[in-house]
Tab-separated table of C-alpha atoms in Angstrom:
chain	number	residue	atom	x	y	z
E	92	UNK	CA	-3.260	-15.077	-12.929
E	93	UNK	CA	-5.765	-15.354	-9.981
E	94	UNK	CA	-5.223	-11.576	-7.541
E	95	UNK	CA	-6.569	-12.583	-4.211
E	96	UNK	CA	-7.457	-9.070	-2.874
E	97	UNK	CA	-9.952	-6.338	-0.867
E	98	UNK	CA	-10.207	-3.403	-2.938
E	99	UNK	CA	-9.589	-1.761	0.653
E	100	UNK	CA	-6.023	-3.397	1.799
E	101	UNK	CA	-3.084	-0.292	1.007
E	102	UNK	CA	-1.176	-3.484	0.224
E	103	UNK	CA	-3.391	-5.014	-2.438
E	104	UNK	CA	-3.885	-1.196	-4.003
E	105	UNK	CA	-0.211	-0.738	-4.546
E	106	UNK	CA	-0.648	-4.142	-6.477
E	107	UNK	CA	-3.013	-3.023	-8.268
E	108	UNK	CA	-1.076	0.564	-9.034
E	109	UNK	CA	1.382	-1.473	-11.130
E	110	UNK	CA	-1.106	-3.071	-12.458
E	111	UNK	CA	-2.673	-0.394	-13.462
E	112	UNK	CA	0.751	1.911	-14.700
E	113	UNK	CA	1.504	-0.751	-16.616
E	114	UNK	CA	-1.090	-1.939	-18.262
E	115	UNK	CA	-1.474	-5.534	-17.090
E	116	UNK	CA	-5.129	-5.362	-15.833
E	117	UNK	CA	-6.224	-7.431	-18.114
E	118	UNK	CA	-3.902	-10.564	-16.975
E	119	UNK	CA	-5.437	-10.540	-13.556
E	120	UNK	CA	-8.432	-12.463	-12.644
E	121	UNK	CA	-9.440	-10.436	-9.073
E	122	UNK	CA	-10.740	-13.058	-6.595
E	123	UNK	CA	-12.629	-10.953	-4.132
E	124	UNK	CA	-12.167	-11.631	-0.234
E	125	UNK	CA	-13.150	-10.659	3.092
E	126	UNK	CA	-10.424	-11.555	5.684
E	127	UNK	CA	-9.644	-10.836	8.953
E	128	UNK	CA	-7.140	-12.076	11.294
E	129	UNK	CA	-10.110	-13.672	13.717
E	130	UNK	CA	-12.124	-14.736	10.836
E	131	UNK	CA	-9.681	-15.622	7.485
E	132	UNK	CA	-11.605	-16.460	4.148
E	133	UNK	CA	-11.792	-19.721	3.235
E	134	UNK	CA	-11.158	-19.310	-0.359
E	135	UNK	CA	-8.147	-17.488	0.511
E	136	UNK	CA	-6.877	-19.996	3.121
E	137	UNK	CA	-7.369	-22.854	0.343
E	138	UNK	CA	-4.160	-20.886	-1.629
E	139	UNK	CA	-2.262	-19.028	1.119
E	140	UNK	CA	-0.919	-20.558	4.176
E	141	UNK	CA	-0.402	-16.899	5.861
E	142	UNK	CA	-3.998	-16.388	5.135
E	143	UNK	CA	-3.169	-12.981	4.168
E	144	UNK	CA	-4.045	-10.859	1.115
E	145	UNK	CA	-2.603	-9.724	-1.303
E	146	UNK	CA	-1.692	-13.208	-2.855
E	147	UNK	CA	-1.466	-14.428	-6.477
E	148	UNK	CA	-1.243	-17.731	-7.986
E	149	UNK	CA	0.582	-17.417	-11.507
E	150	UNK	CA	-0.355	-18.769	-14.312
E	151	UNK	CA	2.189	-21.669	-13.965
E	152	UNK	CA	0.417	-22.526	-10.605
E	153	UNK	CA	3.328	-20.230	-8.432
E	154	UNK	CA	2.042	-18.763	-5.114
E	155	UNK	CA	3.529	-15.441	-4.912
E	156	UNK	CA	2.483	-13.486	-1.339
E	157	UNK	CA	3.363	-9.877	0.304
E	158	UNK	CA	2.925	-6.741	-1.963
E	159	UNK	CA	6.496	-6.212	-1.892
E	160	UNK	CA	6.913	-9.934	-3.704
E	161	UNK	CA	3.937	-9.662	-6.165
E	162	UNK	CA	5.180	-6.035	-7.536
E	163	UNK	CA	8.529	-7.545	-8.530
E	164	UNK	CA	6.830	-9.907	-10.084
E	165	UNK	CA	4.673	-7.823	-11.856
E	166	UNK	CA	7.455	-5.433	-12.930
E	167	UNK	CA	9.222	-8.153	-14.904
E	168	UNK	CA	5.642	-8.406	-16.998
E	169	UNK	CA	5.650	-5.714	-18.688
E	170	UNK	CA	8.118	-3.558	-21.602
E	171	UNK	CA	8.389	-0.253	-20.390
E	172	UNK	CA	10.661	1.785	-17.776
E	173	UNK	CA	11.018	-0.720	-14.603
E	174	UNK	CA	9.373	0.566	-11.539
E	175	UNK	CA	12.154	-0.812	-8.900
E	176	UNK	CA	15.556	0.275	-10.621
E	177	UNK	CA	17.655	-2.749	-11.985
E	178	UNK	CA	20.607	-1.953	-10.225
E	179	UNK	CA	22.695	1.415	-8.722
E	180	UNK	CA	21.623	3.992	-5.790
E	181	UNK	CA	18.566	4.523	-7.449
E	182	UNK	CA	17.708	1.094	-6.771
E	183	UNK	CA	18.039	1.056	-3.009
E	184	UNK	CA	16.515	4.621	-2.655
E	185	UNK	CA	13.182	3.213	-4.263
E	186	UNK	CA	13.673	0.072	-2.273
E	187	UNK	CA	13.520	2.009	1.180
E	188	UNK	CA	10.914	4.376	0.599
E	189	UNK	CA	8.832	1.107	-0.190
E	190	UNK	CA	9.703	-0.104	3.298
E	191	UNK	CA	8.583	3.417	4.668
E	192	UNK	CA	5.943	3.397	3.200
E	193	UNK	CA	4.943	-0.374	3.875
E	194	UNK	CA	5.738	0.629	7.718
E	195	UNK	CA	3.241	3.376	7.727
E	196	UNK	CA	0.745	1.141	5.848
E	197	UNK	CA	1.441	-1.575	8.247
E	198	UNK	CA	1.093	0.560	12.016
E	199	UNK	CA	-2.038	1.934	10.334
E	200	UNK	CA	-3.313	-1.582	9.325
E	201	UNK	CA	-2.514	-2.812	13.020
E	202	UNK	CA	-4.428	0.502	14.472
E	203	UNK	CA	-7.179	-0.219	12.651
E	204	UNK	CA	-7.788	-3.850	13.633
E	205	UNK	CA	-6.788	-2.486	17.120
E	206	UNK	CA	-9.732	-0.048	17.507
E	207	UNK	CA	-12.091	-1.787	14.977
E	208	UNK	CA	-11.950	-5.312	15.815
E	209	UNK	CA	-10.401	-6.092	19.463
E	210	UNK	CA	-13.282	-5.549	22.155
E	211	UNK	CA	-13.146	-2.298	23.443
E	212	UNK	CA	-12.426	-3.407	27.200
E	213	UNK	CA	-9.249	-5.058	25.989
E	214	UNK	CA	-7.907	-2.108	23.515
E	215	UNK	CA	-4.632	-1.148	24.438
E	216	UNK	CA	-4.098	2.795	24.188
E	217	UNK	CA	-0.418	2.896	24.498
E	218	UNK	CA	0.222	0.355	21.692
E	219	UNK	CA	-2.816	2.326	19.331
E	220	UNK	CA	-0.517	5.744	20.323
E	221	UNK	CA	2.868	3.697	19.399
E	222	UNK	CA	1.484	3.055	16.140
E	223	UNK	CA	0.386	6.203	15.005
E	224	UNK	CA	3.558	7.474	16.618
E	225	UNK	CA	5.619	5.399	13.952
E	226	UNK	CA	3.316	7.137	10.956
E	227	UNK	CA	4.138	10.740	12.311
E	228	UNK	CA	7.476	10.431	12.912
E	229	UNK	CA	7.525	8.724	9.564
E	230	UNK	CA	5.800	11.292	7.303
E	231	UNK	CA	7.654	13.756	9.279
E	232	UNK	CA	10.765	12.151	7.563
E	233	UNK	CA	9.246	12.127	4.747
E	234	UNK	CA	8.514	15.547	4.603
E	235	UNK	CA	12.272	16.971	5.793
E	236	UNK	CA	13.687	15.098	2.868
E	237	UNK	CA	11.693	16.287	0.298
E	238	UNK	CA	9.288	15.122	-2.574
E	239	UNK	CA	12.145	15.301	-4.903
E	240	UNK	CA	13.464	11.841	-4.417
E	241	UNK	CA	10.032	10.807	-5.641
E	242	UNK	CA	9.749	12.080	-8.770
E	243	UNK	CA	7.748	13.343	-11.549
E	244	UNK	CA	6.791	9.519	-12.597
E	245	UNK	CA	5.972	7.112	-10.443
E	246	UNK	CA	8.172	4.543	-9.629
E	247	UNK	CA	7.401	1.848	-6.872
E	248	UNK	CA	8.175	3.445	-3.928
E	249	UNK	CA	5.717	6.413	-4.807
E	250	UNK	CA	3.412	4.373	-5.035
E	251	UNK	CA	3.554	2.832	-2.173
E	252	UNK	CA	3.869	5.731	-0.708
E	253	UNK	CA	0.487	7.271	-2.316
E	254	UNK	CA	-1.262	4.105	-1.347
E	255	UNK	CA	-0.604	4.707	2.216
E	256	UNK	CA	-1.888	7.751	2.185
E	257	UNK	CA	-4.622	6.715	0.679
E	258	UNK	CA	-5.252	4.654	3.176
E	259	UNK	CA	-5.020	7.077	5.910
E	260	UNK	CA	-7.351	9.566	4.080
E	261	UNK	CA	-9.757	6.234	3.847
E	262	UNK	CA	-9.483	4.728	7.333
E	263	UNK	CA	-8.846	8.116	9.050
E	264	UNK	CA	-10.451	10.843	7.751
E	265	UNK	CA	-10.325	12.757	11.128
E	266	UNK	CA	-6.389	12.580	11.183
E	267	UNK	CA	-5.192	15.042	8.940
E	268	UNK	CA	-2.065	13.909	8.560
E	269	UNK	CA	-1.715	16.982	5.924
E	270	UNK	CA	-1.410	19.609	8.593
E	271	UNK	CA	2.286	20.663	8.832
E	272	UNK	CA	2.962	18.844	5.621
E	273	UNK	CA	2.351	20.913	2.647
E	274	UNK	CA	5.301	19.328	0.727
E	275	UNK	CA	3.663	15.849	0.673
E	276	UNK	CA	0.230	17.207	0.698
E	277	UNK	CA	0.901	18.730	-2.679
E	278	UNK	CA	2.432	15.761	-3.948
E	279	UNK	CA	0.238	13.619	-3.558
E	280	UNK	CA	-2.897	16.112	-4.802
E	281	UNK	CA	-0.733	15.957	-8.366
E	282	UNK	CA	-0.771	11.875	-7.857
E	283	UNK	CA	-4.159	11.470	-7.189
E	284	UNK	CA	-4.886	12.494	-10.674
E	285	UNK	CA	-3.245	9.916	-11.896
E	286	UNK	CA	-5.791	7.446	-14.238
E	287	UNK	CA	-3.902	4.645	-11.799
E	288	UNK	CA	-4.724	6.048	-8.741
E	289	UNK	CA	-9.002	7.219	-9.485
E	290	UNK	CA	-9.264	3.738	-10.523
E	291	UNK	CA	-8.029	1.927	-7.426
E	292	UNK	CA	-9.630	4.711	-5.029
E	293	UNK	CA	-11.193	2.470	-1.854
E	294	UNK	CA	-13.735	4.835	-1.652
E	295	UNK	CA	-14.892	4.333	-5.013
E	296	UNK	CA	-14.603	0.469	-4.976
């Protein structure tokens, strides 16, 4: 299977997390790309229409895009304890803390091409504010509920989860989104010493 990705995309790492907990590493060829809404890769754009990353093309020739797609995918490769729950509450409870998660990833994914990529005379401080707005209010959620809901082992909403904060440790190291969190900050400490999660660290890649 050909794993169109950037080693710095919270998207592509939560691919690669599965990959990773489950031992499938070796089934993935990793097709390296730099992309950019203004300037898309060409070898990417050859396989995706969306021009987006993560994709992967199966080994049947199957173009599988959006994280969300390609870890369902990936969790029907594999013989040990599913990730997303077959069926029941449990199901649906790992199913929306993906999309949490995703939504954090996402506003800090749009932030970042916001502030990094859009001259600065055109930035837009309101919309930059919105979007971090949506990741407070979000790990503020997250943090009122609990860290019991996500468990001693992962499943995939964890690891989304730990992928987005990844990503905010990587992208915005000068937002401690920590402070006033201690639940989540000590979760995700214990996570971060997962083998799954060293391997796939941006900064390290």
């Amino acid at each position: 299977m050909k794993f169109y990705y950037s080693p710095a995309s919270p998207f592509v790492r939560k691919c690669m997390l599965v990959a990773h907990e489950r031992d499938l590493t070796s089934k993935l060829e990793l097709v390296t790309v730099s992309t950019t809404v203004v300037a898309p890769d060409p070898k990417l754009a050859e396989v995706n229409p969306l021009k987006r990353i993560p994709a992967l093309v199966t080994d049947d020739g199957a173009l599988l895009v959006d994280s969300r797609v390609i870890c369902a995918y990936l969790d029907t490769l594999h013989d040990g304890k599913r990730l997303i729950p077959r069926s029941g509450p449990k199901r649906f409870e790992v199913m929306t803390l993906e999309a949490i998660a995703d939504g954090i990833a996402d506003s800090a994914v749009n932030n970042r091409y916001e502030t990094a990529l859009r001259p600065a005379e055109k930035q837009w401080k309101e919309w930059s504010d919105g979007q971090m707005g949506k990741i407070t209010s979000a790990l503020d959620y997250l943090e009122s509920q609990g860290t019991r809901s996500l468990g001693r082992e992962p499943h995939l909403g964890s690891l989304a989860l730990g992928s987005a904060l990844g990503y905010l440790d990587f992208r915005y190291p000068d937002w401690n989104w920590r402070r006033g969190r201690p639940k989540l900050k000590r979760w995700f400490e214990k996570l971060c010493e997962r083998p799954s999660f060293v391997a796939t660290d941006p900064n390290k890649n």
